[in-house]
Coordinates of C-alpha atoms (C1' of nucleotides) in Angstrom, one line a residue:
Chain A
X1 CA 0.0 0.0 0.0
X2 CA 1.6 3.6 -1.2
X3 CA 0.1 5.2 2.3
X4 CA 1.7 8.7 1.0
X5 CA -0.8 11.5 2.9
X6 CA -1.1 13.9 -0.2
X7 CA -2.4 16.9 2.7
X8 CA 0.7 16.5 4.2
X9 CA 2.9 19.4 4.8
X10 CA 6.0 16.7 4.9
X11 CA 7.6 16.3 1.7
X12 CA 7.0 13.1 0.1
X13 CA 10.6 11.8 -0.4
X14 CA 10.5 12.1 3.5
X15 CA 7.2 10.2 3.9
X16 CA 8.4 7.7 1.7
X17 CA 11.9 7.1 3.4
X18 CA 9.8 7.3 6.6
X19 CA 7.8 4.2 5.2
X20 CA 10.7 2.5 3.9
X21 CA 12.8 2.1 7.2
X22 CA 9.6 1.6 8.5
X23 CA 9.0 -1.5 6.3
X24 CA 12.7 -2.6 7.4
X25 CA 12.0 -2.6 10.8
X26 CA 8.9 -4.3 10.3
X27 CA 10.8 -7.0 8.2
X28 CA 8.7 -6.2 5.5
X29 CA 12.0 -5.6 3.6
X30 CA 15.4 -7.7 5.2
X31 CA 19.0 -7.4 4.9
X32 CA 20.3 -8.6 2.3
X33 CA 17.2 -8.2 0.3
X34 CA 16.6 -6.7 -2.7
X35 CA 14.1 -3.7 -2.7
X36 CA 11.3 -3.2 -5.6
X37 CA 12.9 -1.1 -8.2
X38 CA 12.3 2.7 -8.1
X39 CA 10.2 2.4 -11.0
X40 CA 8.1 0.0 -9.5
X41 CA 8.1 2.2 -5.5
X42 CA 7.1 4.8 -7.6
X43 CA 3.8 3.4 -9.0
X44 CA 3.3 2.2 -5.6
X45 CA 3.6 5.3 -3.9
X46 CA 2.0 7.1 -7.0
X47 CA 4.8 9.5 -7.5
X48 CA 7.8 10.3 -10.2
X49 CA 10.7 8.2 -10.2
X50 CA 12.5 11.1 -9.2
X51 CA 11.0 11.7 -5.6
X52 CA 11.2 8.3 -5.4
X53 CA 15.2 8.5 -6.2
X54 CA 15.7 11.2 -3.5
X55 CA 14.2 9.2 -1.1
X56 CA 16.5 6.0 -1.8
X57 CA 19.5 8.7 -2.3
X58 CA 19.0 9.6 1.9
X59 CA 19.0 5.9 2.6
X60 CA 22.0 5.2 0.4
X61 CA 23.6 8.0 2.1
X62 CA 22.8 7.1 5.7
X63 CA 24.1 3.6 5.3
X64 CA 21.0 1.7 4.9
X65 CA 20.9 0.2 1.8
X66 CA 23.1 -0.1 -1.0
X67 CA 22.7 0.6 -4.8
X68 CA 24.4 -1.3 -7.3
X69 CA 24.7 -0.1 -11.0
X70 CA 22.2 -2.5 -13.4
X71 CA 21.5 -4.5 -10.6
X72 CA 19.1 -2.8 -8.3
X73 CA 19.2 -1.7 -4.4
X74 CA 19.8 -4.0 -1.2
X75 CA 19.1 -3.2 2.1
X76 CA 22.1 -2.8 4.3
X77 CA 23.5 -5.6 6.8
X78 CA 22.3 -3.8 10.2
X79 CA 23.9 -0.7 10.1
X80 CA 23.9 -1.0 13.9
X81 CA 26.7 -3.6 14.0
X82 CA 29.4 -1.0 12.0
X83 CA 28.6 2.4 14.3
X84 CA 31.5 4.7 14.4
X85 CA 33.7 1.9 13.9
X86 CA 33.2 2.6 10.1
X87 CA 34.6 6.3 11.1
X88 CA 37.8 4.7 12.1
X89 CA 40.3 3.4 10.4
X90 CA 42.9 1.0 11.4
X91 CA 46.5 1.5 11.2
X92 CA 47.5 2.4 7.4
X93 CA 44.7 -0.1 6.3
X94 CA 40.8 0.8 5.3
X95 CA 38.1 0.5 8.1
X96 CA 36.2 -2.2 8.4
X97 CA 36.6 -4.5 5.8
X98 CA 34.7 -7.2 7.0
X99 CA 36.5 -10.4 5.7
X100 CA 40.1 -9.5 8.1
X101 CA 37.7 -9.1 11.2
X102 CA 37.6 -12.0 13.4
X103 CA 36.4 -12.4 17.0
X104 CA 37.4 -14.8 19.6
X105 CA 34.6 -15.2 22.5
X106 CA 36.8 -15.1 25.6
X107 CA 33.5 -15.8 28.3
X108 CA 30.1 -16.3 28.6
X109 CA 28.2 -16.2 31.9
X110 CA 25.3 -15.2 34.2
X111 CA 25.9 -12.2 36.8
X112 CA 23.8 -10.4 38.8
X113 CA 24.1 -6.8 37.4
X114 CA 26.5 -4.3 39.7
X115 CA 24.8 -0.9 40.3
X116 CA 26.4 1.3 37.4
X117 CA 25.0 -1.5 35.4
X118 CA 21.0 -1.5 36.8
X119 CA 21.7 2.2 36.4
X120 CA 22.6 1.4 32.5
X121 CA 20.5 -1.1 31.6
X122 CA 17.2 0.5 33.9
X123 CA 17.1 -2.4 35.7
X124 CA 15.1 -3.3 38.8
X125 CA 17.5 -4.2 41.7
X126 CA 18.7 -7.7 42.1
X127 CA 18.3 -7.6 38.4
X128 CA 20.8 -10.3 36.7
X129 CA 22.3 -10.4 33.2
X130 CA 24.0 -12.3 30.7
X131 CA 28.0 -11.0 30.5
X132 CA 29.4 -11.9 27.3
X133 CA 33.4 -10.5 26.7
X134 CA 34.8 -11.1 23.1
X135 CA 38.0 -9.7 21.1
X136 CA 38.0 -8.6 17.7
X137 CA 41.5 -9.3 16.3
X138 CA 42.2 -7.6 12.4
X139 CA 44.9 -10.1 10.8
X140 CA 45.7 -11.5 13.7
X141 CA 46.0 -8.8 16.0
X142 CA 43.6 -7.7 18.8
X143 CA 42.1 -4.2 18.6
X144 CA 38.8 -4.6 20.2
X145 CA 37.7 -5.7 23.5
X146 CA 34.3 -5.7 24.3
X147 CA 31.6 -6.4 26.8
X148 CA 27.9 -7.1 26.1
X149 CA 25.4 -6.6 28.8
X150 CA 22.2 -8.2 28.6
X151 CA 19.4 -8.5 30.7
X152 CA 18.4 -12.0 31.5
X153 CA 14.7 -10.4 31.0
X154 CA 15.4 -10.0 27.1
X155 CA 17.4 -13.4 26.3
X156 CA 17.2 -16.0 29.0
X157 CA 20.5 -17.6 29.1
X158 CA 22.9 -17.2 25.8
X159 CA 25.9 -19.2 25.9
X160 CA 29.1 -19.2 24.2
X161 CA 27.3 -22.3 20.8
X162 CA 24.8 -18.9 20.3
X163 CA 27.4 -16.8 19.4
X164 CA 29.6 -18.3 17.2
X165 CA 27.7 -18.5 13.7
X166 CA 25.6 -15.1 14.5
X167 CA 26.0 -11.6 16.2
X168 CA 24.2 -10.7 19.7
X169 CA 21.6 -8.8 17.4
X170 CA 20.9 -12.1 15.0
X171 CA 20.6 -14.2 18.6
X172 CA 18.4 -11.5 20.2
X173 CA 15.8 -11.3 17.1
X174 CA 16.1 -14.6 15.7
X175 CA 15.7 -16.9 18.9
X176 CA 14.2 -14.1 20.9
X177 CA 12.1 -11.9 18.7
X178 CA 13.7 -8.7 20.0
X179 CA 13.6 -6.2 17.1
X180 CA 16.0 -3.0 17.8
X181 CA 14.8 -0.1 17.6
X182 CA 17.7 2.4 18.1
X183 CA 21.4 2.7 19.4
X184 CA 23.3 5.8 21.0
X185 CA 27.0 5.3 21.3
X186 CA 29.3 7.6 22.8
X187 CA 33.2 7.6 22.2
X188 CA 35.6 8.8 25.1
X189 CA 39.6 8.4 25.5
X190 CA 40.5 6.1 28.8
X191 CA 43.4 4.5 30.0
X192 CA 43.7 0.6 30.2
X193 CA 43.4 -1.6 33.1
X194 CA 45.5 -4.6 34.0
X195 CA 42.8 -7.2 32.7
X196 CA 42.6 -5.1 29.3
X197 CA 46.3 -4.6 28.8
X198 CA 46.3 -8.4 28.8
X199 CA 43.6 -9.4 26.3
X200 CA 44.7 -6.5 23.8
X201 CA 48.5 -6.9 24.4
X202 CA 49.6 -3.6 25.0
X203 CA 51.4 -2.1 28.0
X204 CA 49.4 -1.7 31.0
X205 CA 47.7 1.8 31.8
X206 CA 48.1 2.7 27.8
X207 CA 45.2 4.9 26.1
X208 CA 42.9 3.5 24.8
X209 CA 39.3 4.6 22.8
X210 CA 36.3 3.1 24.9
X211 CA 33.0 3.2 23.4
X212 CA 29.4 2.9 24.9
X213 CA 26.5 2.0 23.5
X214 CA 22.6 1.3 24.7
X215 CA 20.3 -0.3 22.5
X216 CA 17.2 -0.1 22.8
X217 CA 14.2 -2.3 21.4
X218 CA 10.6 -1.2 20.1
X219 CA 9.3 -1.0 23.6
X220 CA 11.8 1.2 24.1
X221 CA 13.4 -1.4 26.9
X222 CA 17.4 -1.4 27.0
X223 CA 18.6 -4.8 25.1
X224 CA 21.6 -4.4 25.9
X225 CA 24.4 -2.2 27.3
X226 CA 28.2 -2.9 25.5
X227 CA 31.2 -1.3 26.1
X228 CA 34.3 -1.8 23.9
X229 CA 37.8 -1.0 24.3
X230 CA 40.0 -0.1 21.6
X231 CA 43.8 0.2 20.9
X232 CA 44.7 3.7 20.8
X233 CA 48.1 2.7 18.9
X234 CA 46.6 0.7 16.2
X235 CA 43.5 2.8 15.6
X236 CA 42.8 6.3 14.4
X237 CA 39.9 8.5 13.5
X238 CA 40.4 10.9 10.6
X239 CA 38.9 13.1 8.1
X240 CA 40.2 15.2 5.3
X241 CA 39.0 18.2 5.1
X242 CA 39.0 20.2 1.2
Chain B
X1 CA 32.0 31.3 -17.9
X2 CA 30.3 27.9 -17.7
X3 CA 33.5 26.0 -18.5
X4 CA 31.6 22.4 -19.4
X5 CA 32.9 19.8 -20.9
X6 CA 29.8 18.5 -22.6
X7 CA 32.0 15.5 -23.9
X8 CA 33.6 14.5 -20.9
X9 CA 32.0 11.1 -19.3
X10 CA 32.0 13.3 -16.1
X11 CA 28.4 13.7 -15.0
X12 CA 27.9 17.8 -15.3
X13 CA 26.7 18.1 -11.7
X14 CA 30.1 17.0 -10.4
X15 CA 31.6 19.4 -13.0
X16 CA 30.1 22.2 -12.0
X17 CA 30.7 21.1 -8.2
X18 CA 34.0 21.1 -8.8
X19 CA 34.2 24.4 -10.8
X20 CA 32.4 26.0 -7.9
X21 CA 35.0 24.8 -5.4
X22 CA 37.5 25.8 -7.6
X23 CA 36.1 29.4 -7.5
X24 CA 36.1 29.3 -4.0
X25 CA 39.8 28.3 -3.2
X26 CA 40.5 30.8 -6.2
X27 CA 38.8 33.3 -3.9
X28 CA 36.2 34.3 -6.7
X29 CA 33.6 33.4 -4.4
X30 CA 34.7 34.3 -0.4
X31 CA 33.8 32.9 2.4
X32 CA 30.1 34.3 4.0
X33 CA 29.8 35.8 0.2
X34 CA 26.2 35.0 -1.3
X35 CA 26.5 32.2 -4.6
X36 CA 24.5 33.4 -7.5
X37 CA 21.1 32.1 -7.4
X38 CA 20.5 28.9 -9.0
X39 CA 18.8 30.4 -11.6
X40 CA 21.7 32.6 -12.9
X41 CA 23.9 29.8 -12.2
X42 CA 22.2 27.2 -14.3
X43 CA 22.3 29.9 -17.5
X44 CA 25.5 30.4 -16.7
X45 CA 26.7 26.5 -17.3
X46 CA 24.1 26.0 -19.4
X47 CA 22.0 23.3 -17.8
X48 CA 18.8 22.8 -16.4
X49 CA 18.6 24.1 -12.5
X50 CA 17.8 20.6 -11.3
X51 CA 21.5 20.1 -12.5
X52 CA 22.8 22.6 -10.4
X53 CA 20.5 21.7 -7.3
X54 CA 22.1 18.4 -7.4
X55 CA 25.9 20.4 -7.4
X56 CA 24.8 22.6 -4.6
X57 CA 23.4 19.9 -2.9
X58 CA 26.5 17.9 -2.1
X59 CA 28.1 21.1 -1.4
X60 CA 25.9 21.8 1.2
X61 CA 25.8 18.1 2.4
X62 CA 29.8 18.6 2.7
X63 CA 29.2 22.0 4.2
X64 CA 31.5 23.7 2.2
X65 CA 28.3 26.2 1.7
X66 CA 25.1 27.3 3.8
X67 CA 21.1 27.6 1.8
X68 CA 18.7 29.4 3.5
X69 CA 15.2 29.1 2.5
X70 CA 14.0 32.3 0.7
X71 CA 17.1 33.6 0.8
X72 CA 20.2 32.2 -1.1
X73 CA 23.2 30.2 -1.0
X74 CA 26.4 31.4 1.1
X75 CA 29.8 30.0 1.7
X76 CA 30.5 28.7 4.6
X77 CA 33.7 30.5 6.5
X78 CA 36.3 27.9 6.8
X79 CA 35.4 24.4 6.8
X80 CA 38.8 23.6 8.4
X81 CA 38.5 25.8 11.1
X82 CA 35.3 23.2 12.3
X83 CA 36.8 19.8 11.8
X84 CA 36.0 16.9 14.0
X85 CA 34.8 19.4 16.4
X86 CA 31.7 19.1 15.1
X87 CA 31.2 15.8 15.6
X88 CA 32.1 16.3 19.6
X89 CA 29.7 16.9 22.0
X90 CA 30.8 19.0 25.1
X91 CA 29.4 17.6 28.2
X92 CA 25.1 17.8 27.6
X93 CA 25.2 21.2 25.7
X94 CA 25.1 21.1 22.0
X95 CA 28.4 21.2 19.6
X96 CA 30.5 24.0 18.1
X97 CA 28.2 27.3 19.1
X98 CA 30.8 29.8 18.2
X99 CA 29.3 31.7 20.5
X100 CA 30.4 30.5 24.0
X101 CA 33.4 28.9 22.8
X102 CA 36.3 31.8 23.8
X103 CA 40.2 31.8 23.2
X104 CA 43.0 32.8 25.1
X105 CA 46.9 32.8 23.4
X106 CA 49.1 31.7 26.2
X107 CA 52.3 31.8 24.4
X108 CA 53.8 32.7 20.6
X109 CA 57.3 32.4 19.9
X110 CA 59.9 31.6 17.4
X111 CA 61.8 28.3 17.7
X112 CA 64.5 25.8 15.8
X113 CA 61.7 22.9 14.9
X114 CA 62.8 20.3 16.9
X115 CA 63.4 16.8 14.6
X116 CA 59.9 15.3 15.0
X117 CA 58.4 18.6 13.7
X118 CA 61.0 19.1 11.1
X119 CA 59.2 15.5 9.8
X120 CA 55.9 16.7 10.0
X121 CA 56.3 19.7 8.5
X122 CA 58.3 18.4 6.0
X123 CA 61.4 21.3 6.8
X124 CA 64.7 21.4 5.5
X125 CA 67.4 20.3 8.6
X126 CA 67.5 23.5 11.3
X127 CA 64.3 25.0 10.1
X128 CA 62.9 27.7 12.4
X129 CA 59.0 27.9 13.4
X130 CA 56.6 29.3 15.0
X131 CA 54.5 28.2 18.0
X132 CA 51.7 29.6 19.5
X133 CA 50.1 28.1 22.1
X134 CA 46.4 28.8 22.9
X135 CA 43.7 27.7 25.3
X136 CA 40.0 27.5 24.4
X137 CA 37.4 28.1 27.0
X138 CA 33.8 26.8 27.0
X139 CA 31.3 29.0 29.6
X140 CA 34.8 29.9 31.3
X141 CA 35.9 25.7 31.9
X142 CA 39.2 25.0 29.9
X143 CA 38.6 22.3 27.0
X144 CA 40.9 22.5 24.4
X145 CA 44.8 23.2 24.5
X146 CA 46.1 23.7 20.8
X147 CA 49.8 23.8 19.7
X148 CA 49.9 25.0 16.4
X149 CA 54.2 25.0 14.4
X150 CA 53.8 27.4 11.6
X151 CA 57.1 27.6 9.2
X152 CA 58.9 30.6 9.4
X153 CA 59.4 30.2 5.4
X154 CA 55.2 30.4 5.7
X155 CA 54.9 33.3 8.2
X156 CA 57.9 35.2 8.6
X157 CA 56.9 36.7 12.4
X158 CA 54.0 36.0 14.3
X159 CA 52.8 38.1 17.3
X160 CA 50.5 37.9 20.1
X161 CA 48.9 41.0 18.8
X162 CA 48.2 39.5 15.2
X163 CA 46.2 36.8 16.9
X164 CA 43.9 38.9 19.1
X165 CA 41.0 39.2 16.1
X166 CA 42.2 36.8 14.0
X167 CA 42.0 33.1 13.3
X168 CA 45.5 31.5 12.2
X169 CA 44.5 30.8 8.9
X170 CA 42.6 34.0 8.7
X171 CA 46.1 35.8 9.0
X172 CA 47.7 33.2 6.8
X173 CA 45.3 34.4 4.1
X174 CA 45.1 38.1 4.8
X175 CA 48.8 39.0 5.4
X176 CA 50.9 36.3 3.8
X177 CA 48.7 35.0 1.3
X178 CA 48.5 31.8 1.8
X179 CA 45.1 29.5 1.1
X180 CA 44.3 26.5 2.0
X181 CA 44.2 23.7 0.0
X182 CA 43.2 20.9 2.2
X183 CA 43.5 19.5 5.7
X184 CA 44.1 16.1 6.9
X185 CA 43.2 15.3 10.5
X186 CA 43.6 12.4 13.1
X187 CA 42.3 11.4 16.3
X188 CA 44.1 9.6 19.1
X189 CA 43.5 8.8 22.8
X190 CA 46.0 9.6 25.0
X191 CA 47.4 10.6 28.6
X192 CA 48.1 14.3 29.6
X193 CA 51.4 15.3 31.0
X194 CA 51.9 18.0 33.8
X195 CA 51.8 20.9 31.8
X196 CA 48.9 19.8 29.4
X197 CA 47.3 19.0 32.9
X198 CA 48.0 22.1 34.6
X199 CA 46.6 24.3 32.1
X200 CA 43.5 22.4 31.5
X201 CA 42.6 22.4 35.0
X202 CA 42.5 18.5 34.9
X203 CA 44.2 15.9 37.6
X204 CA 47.8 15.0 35.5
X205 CA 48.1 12.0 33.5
X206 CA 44.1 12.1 32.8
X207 CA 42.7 11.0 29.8
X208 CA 42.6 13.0 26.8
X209 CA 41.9 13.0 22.9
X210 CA 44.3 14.8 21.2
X211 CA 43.9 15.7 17.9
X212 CA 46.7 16.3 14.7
X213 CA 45.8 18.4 12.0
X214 CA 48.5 18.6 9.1
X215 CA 47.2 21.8 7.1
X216 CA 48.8 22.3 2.9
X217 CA 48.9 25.2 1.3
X218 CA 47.7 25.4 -2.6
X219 CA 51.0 24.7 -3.9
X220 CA 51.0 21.2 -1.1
X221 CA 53.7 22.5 1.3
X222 CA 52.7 22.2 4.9
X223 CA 51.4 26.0 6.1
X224 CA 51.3 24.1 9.8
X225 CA 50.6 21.7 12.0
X226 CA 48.8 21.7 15.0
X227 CA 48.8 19.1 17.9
X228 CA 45.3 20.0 20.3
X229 CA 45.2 18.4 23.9
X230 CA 41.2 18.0 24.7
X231 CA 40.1 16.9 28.3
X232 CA 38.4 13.8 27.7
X233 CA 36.3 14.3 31.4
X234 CA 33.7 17.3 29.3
X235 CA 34.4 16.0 25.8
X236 CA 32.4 13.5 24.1
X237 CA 31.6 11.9 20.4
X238 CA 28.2 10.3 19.7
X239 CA 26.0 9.1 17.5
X240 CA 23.1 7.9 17.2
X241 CA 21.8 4.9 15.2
X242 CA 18.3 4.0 14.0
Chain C
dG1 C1' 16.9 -7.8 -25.1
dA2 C1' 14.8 -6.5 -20.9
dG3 C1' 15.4 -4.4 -16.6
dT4 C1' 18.0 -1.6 -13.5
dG5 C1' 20.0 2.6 -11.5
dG6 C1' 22.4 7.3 -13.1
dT7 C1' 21.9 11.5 -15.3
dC8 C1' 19.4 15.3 -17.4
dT9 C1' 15.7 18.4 -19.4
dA10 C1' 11.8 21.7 -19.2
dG11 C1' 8.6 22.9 -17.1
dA12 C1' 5.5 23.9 -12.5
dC13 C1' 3.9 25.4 -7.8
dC14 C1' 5.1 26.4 -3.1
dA15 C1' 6.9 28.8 1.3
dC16 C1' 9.8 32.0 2.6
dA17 C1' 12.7 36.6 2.9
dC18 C1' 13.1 41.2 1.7
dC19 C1' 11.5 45.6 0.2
Chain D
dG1 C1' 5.4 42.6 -5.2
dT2 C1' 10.0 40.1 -6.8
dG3 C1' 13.5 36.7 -6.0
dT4 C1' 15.0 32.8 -3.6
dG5 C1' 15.5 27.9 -2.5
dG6 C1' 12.4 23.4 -1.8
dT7 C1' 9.6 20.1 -3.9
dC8 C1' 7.5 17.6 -7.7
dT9 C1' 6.1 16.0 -12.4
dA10 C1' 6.6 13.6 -16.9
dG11 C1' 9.2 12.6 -19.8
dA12 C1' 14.2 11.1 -22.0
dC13 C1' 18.7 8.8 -22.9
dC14 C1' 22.6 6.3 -21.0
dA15 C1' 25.6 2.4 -19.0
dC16 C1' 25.3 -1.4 -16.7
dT17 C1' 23.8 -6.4 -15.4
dC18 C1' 21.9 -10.7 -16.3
dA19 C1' 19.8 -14.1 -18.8

DNA sequence: GAGTGGTCTAGACCACACC
DNA sequence: GTGTGGTCTAGACCACTCA
């Protein structure tokens, strides 16, 4: 159904790319999957190609799908799993090329949730969670080290055979039907701890880039809270500026 | 004159994008100057104004200029001078507002470039520089410590006083006639020394992001370098993700 | 050859800013 | 009012991919 409002005082391109991430989240459209060509959006949302174009161009540019010459557009592997990672880049190497990146999961177990964490996660006290800690090596080097906190409310009990063909957000939709919504993630400098040294192999107390994100599903529940800790001497944030 | 290559395989909004930034570095169009409408524009190159939206468009999406509605196109002062900056978020208040965002020089002086510099700046051995040292301020906390080497082959002799209304590259372009060609600019964490500590108001060895910008000039010799300390307790990136 | 996205034209109407 | 950027239409031709 083109549900365009024509009385609308919101462009249509906007209505349209409204509807369209609206049909992603809604599985209507899923990653990997091809999208109905523009000509064919177009008679269904009874506009020009065109409009339809500049609502496909925001997409395109915002990461969620991909256009390919001749071929046709593909929604986007969730564009939750790059975050600013794609904004880094590693060493003298390009960003995140996905084939180099490898992850090792180093535990897997059920805690009850400290009180930072409740805080994070708005959890009722007593609350307990599922602690997962992997490291993300590129060509056999660690870079990333990161820990997943999630409820025991949203995904019973993961352990370590749930993780190894699928990301946390696969596990959390596919086995437990949790959709996500939205993600903030926040980037600050830090210095390393003992434990993190270790598992990253770099000298102990060395900066390091530590991110944090919340995720939240279509309830607007936290999923899950994740911090990751990154080598500051292996990875670099830039931008070239003309 | 609409210099288009209607035989080039070039598509002619990326033409004209580039003729325009062309003009711009050539100082034809300056900085907070109004563009030509997009009427006279597309007369000009001889194309529908559709064609020149699309050039504008990615201008404005790469903020090299500023549309207001009603009103007209302008270009935006000095894209360098914003630079990751923009993508920071201090504390809960919102970005880069010029406004609050206050400068004190603490130091300027001429000095031999010390080997390390010499690299970056690509000098010839026992090349002399400047350095000026200067302290931004946000609602009167200390945030950003900047150490910016200028060549004294670029600027012969800089003073406090030349600073006191100026940006650097502001006076690079005014008095010495240097533009800008491009930027590069890299982002590291890292931990404060004593002096970086003292004048930031932060406890020493905190954690900071500190930031190297390596700044050519039209003909691609270095016009400077500047190394900025910023406290990573008020400083933060973000984004969001939907 | 049929279908796709990429580019471009030649118009049109609108909301907004300025005088 | 006039001029501006913002949106939209209805076409067209192209280069590309795939069968």
């Amino acid at each position: 159904m083109g549900t365009l409002d024509k009385n609308s005082y919101i462009p249509y391109y906007v209505q349209i790319k409204e509807d369209i991430l609206e049909r992603i989240r809604n599985a209507i459209y899923r990653p990997g999957q091809q999208l109905p060509s523009e000509q064919v959006l177009a008679q269904e949302y009874q506009v020009t190609r065109t409009t339809v174009r500049k609502a496909l161009e925001e997409l395109k540019r915002e990461g969620v799908i991909l256009t390919e010459k001749g071929k046709g557009s593909v929604v986007s592997n969730s564009r939750i799993e790059q975050s600013l990672l794609q904004f880094y880049s590693f060493g003298r190497e390009i960003g995140t090329t996905v084939e180099a990146a490898v992850s090792r999961v180093i535990q897997v177990r059920q805690i009850p949730a400290s009180p930072q964490l409740e805080k994070k996660l708005r959890l009722a006290r007593n609350g307990k969670i599922n602690e997962i800690v992997r490291l993300r090596y590129y060509r056999n080097t660690p870079l990333i080290l990161e820990f997943s906190y999630i409820p025991l409310e949203v995904a019973p009990s993961i352990t370590q055979n749930d993780l190894q063909y699928q990301s946390i957000y696969d596990l959390l939709e596919r086995f437990y039907g949790k959709r996500i919504q939205k993600a903030k993630e926040y980037l600050y400098p830090r210095i390393s701890d003992v434990y993190e040294s270790e598992l990253l192999q770099i000298p102990k107390h060395s900066p390091v880039f530590q991110t944090e994100r919340i995720t939240r599903g279509e309830d607007g529940r936290v999923l899950e809270f994740r911090r990751s800790v990154i080598r500051g001497d292996k990875v670099a944030f830039s931008t070239e500026l003309k």
